[in-house]
Amino acid sequence: MKKRLTALALAATSIFSVSSFAASPVELTVYTAFESDLLTRYKKAFEQENPDIRIKWVRDSTGIMTAKLLAEKANNRADVVWGLAGSSMALLKQEGVLDNYKPAGLTEIKAELVDPEASKAWFGNQAFFNVVCYNEAVAKAKNLPKPESWQDLLDPVYRGQIAMPNPASSGTGYMQVSAWLQSMGEDKGWSYMAKLNNNIAQYTHSGSKPCVQAAMGEVAIGISQAIRGAQLKTQGAPLDLILPEGGIGWDVESVGLVAGTPKAAAAKKLVDWSLSQQANEQYVQAYAVVGHKDVSKEVPNYPDVESAMVEMDFNQMASERKAVLSEWSKRFDHKSEPKS
């Protein structure tokens, strides 16, 4: 009798273990360049609606994340890329890192924020834009004029008073470099950056840091993310957010399905959810321009960025990325902040 009870107990334990294993959620490895303070909120919102799936974030800046995905393309470790620049996503598609996919809800997303090719592999969650963060208090103390155009920033009066992101490690930096090259032409664009470099104090590895530096008075001017500038100004920083004559760079923070993922069913659920109205209501808390046609929100102190957008060719940004970054690094990387 005792042996029979023991056997029944072991069987019950085995059944319970199998049941527990079957109920374990699928863990998706998600590569991202979203700002760190957003990750917990996005993870919680998705998992509340999809309790059978868990997100494991792997986060770094856009440039580093792009390089990591390219290095791993023969043995992909990610299941989904969520929160990476459209220019990077176009490159990853060209290199076979992303799978073509038609997600649910795609018709509700603004067409200009989606992969323009017929076979689509990446989809915009929100657009982000550059701005010039100008510290009025520092400028007054140092008797610096307010710049109105990109050309104004070449004035020697700003020497050592400008910060901008390193395009090799920041998507914010790369989209502005691309905007200059596409709007000015290659020769004039490189000539402009060489002259601007004379006034640069530091190239940062974060897209938001130059505006933070300007807000703190470490520099007078930060070429940086418009949304971060608006947030800092709303918090009381003495910033003027300038849309320079000549237009601003912009890009699309996007999502895509990694080719060959063994967790494709769960990964597709995440991609689908990332385009949903519920997801966009999360994005709009941090971004002024989101992908869903029916989701919008007025952001205090956010400038009219859409009136100053340079026409951007994401495929060109992707195909020229390696050459542009190599040339930029050769010329200007000596002024970059140390990598932590």
C-alpha positions as MATLAB code, in Angstrom:
seq = 'MKKRLTALALAATSIFSVSSFAASPVELTVYTAFESDLLTRYKKAFEQENPDIRIKWVRDSTGIMTAKLLAEKANNRADVVWGLAGSSMALLKQEGVLDNYKPAGLTEIKAELVDPEASKAWFGNQAFFNVVCYNEAVAKAKNLPKPESWQDLLDPVYRGQIAMPNPASSGTGYMQVSAWLQSMGEDKGWSYMAKLNNNIAQYTHSGSKPCVQAAMGEVAIGISQAIRGAQLKTQGAPLDLILPEGGIGWDVESVGLVAGTPKAAAAKKLVDWSLSQQANEQYVQAYAVVGHKDVSKEVPNYPDVESAMVEMDFNQMASERKAVLSEWSKRFDHKSEPKS';
ca = [
       0.000    0.000    0.000;
       2.809    2.333    0.969;
       4.602    1.614   -2.333;
       1.394    2.301   -4.246;
       0.917    5.693   -2.527;
       4.533    6.608   -3.264;
       4.065    5.728   -6.925;
       0.885    7.812   -7.088;
       2.669   10.721   -5.453;
       5.544   10.502   -7.930;
       3.096   10.345  -10.827;
       1.245   13.392   -9.524;
       4.512   15.272   -9.155;
       5.487   14.319  -12.687;
       2.126   15.465  -14.060;
       2.388   18.718  -12.113;
       5.904   19.305  -13.457;
       4.821   18.680  -17.048;
       1.819   20.967  -16.566;
       4.001   23.697  -15.076;
       6.479   23.374  -17.916;
       3.715   23.586  -20.505;
       2.363   26.722  -18.845;
       5.738   28.471  -18.761;
       5.674   31.640  -20.851;
       7.727   31.949  -24.019;
      10.701   34.270  -23.521;
      11.461   36.560  -26.460;
      14.868   38.174  -26.758;
      14.159   41.692  -27.990;
      16.976   43.939  -29.207;
      16.243   47.634  -28.733;
      17.585   51.163  -28.658;
      14.573   52.563  -26.790;
      15.557   54.910  -23.977;
      16.120   52.831  -20.838;
      13.344   54.532  -18.861;
      10.718   53.239  -21.325;
      11.570   49.543  -21.223;
       9.769   48.559  -18.020;
       6.568   50.321  -19.085;
       6.467   48.761  -22.569;
       7.265   45.306  -21.198;
       4.518   45.550  -18.572;
       1.890   46.761  -21.052;
       2.641   43.982  -23.544;
       2.841   41.186  -20.957;
      -0.438   42.220  -19.332;
      -2.177   41.540  -22.653;
       0.004   38.533  -23.511;
       0.633   36.628  -20.265;
       2.026   33.648  -22.208;
       5.000   35.710  -23.451;
       7.859   37.406  -21.613;
      10.244   40.036  -22.994;
      13.965   39.855  -22.326;
      15.453   43.188  -23.364;
      18.938   43.608  -24.805;
      19.538   47.363  -25.039;
      22.231   49.628  -26.423;
      22.511   52.713  -28.617;
      21.316   52.518  -32.223;
      24.771   52.223  -33.777;
      25.995   49.565  -31.390;
      22.745   47.589  -31.633;
      22.866   47.704  -35.436;
      26.468   46.474  -35.472;
      25.581   43.681  -33.036;
      22.711   42.453  -35.201;
      24.886   42.498  -38.311;
      27.674   40.613  -36.522;
      25.211   37.928  -35.398;
      23.324   37.531  -38.677;
      24.739   34.045  -39.333;
      23.493   32.978  -35.897;
      20.759   35.364  -34.836;
      20.241   35.643  -31.084;
      17.311   38.048  -31.169;
      13.692   37.184  -31.940;
      12.417   40.726  -32.500;
      14.004   44.121  -33.089;
      11.775   46.741  -31.464;
      12.823   50.352  -31.147;
      15.540   50.768  -33.779;
      15.872   53.502  -36.407;
      14.268   52.953  -39.808;
      17.629   53.621  -41.477;
      19.140   50.757  -39.461;
      16.157   48.536  -40.183;
      16.528   49.147  -43.928;
      20.152   48.008  -43.658;
      19.202   44.933  -41.604;
      16.621   44.039  -44.235;
      19.207   44.352  -47.013;
      21.533   42.064  -45.050;
      18.847   39.407  -44.465;
      18.546   39.950  -40.712;
      14.821   40.747  -40.918;
      11.985   38.646  -42.337;
       9.276   40.060  -44.564;
       5.994   40.129  -42.682;
       2.515   41.634  -42.952;
       1.419   42.434  -39.388;
      -2.137   42.835  -38.209;
      -3.210   46.471  -38.045;
      -0.752   47.678  -40.667;
      -3.429   49.733  -42.468;
      -3.803   51.869  -39.331;
      -0.151   52.984  -39.447;
       0.936   56.143  -41.311;
       2.383   55.074  -44.660;
       5.376   57.445  -44.429;
       6.548   55.607  -41.298;
       6.617   52.137  -42.895;
       9.131   50.261  -45.078;
       8.372   51.745  -48.530;
       9.107   48.522  -50.451;
       6.343   46.130  -51.557;
       7.728   43.285  -49.408;
       7.766   44.985  -46.025;
      10.030   44.063  -43.120;
       9.937   47.052  -40.744;
       7.165   49.219  -39.373;
       7.292   52.600  -37.624;
       6.164   52.975  -34.037;
       7.062   56.650  -33.745;
       9.097   59.303  -35.518;
      11.850   61.228  -33.800;
      13.368   64.525  -34.800;
      16.376   66.683  -34.131;
      16.442   70.200  -32.792;
      19.018   72.694  -31.590;
      18.823   73.035  -27.793;
      20.020   76.552  -26.997;
      20.675   77.515  -23.376;
      19.574   81.136  -23.127;
      21.182   81.671  -19.723;
      24.602   80.423  -20.844;
      24.305   82.390  -24.081;
      23.544   85.577  -22.186;
      26.446   85.036  -19.782;
      28.868   84.367  -22.659;
      27.328   86.924  -25.021;
      26.495   84.303  -27.656;
      23.979   85.208  -30.385;
      20.950   83.025  -31.051;
      21.576   80.891  -34.174;
      18.865   80.842  -36.814;
      20.426   78.485  -39.381;
      22.923   75.643  -39.584;
      25.362   78.062  -41.171;
      25.185   80.294  -38.087;
      26.715   77.484  -36.015;
      29.978   77.884  -37.944;
      30.641   81.249  -36.299;
      33.855   80.990  -34.219;
      31.996   82.615  -31.319;
      30.539   79.135  -30.586;
      33.932   77.417  -30.358;
      33.796   74.734  -27.645;
      30.110   75.463  -27.003;
      28.393   72.825  -29.191;
      27.752   69.132  -28.517;
      26.180   66.613  -30.874;
      25.866   62.807  -31.004;
      28.478   60.585  -32.607;
      26.692   59.118  -35.674;
      28.583   55.825  -35.353;
      26.996   55.111  -31.977;
      23.794   57.180  -32.070;
      20.934   57.071  -34.546;
      20.180   60.687  -33.630;
      23.645   61.651  -34.802;
      23.511   59.571  -37.958;
      20.169   60.979  -39.069;
      21.505   64.543  -38.793;
      24.694   63.720  -40.673;
      22.541   62.031  -43.351;
      20.238   65.056  -43.477;
      23.188   67.370  -44.119;
      24.621   65.098  -46.820;
      21.251   64.603  -48.529;
      20.114   68.233  -48.358;
      23.465   69.959  -49.041;
      25.025   67.372  -51.327;
      28.012   65.217  -50.430;
      30.835   67.727  -51.001;
      29.106   70.647  -49.290;
      27.868   68.378  -46.502;
      31.354   67.142  -45.597;
      32.733   70.660  -45.895;
      30.037   71.903  -43.532;
      30.800   69.220  -40.937;
      34.531   69.983  -41.093;
      33.850   73.630  -40.270;
      31.323   72.736  -37.578;
      33.864   70.394  -35.986;
      35.960   73.461  -35.089;
      33.202   74.517  -32.685;
      32.348   71.076  -31.283;
      33.192   70.480  -27.630;
      32.299   66.790  -27.697;
      30.516   64.084  -29.682;
      28.414   61.969  -27.325;
      27.333   58.326  -27.590;
      23.750   59.166  -26.599;
      21.288   61.006  -28.789;
      19.673   62.818  -25.868;
      22.855   63.757  -23.997;
      23.790   66.927  -25.968;
      20.494   68.535  -24.995;
      20.971   67.413  -21.397;
      24.441   68.981  -21.461;
      22.963   72.208  -22.803;
      20.247   72.180  -20.151;
      22.891   71.763  -17.428;
      25.005   74.573  -18.843;
      27.946   72.339  -19.803;
      27.628   73.721  -23.342;
      25.473   76.457  -24.812;
      24.149   74.363  -27.707;
      23.217   70.718  -28.120;
      22.173   69.193  -31.449;
      19.868   66.550  -30.053;
      16.450   64.937  -29.781;
      13.509   67.340  -29.966;
      11.453   65.316  -27.484;
      14.199   65.427  -24.855;
      14.550   69.162  -25.382;
      10.816   69.676  -24.872;
      10.866   67.570  -21.702;
      13.819   69.468  -20.253;
      12.272   72.832  -21.088;
       9.002   71.774  -19.451;
      11.015   70.818  -16.350;
      12.353   74.371  -16.185;
      15.615   74.273  -18.152;
      16.372   77.670  -19.786;
      16.245   76.230  -23.296;
      15.058   77.625  -26.581;
      14.355   74.845  -29.097;
      15.456   76.022  -32.527;
      14.501   74.532  -35.904;
      17.413   75.823  -38.005;
      16.979   77.121  -41.516;
      17.974   74.246  -43.792;
      15.777   71.647  -42.098;
      16.225   68.972  -39.461;
      17.062   65.288  -39.627;
      14.506   62.702  -38.564;
      14.016   58.957  -38.479;
      11.458   56.339  -37.500;
      11.771   54.085  -34.467;
      10.621   50.755  -35.827;
       9.854   47.097  -35.200;
      10.709   43.997  -37.229;
      10.719   40.207  -37.093;
      14.170   38.583  -36.968;
      14.709   36.009  -39.704;
      14.854   32.403  -38.592;
      13.617   32.898  -35.041;
      12.408   29.568  -33.602;
       9.787   31.541  -31.656;
       8.102   33.058  -34.698;
       4.521   32.692  -33.425;
       5.220   34.626  -30.232;
       7.476   37.097  -32.065;
       4.686   37.897  -34.536;
       2.340   38.572  -31.616;
       4.792   41.148  -30.318;
       5.194   42.801  -33.717;
       1.404   42.917  -34.144;
       0.906   44.356  -30.654;
       3.581   46.996  -31.203;
       1.429   48.492  -33.979;
      -1.812   48.388  -32.000;
      -3.646   51.406  -30.661;
      -2.870   50.239  -27.107;
       0.864   50.237  -27.848;
       0.697   53.625  -29.547;
      -1.025   55.046  -26.488;
       2.104   54.009  -24.603;
       4.424   55.593  -27.191;
       2.575   58.903  -27.226;
       3.382   59.416  -23.560;
       7.036   59.850  -24.555;
       6.943   60.777  -28.256;
       5.066   63.536  -30.036;
       4.619   61.779  -33.405;
       3.500   58.131  -33.339;
       2.643   55.648  -36.070;
      -1.059   54.998  -35.430;
      -3.376   57.321  -37.343;
      -5.823   57.642  -34.438;
      -3.353   58.373  -31.634;
      -1.968   61.832  -30.897;
      -1.193   64.056  -27.951;
      -0.059   67.628  -27.530;
       3.403   67.741  -25.973;
       4.245   70.915  -24.017;
       7.033   72.986  -25.612;
       7.401   70.597  -28.550;
       8.265   72.577  -31.692;
       6.530   72.177  -35.047;
       9.106   69.660  -36.258;
       7.059   68.427  -39.196;
       7.346   71.878  -40.801;
      11.153   71.587  -40.828;
      11.650   67.970  -41.949;
      14.354   67.305  -44.524;
      13.267   64.736  -47.125;
      15.025   61.559  -45.979;
      15.814   58.512  -48.103;
      16.122   55.616  -45.612;
      17.395   53.160  -48.219;
      20.160   55.595  -49.129;
      20.938   56.026  -45.442;
      21.203   52.244  -45.172;
      23.323   51.640  -48.270;
      25.741   54.488  -47.497;
      25.904   53.929  -43.748;
      29.201   52.019  -43.612;
      31.033   54.431  -45.894;
      29.634   57.531  -44.209;
      30.470   56.333  -40.716;
      33.957   55.279  -41.762;
      34.627   58.702  -43.261;
      33.069   60.535  -40.317;
      35.085   58.521  -37.781;
      38.322   59.120  -39.682;
      37.725   62.859  -39.658;
      36.041   63.611  -36.347;
      36.060   60.703  -33.886;
      38.969   62.182  -31.917;
      36.492   64.542  -30.254;
      34.151   61.760  -29.102;
      33.591   61.146  -25.410;
      35.200   57.965  -24.024;
      33.053   54.837  -24.275;
      31.943   53.541  -20.904;
];
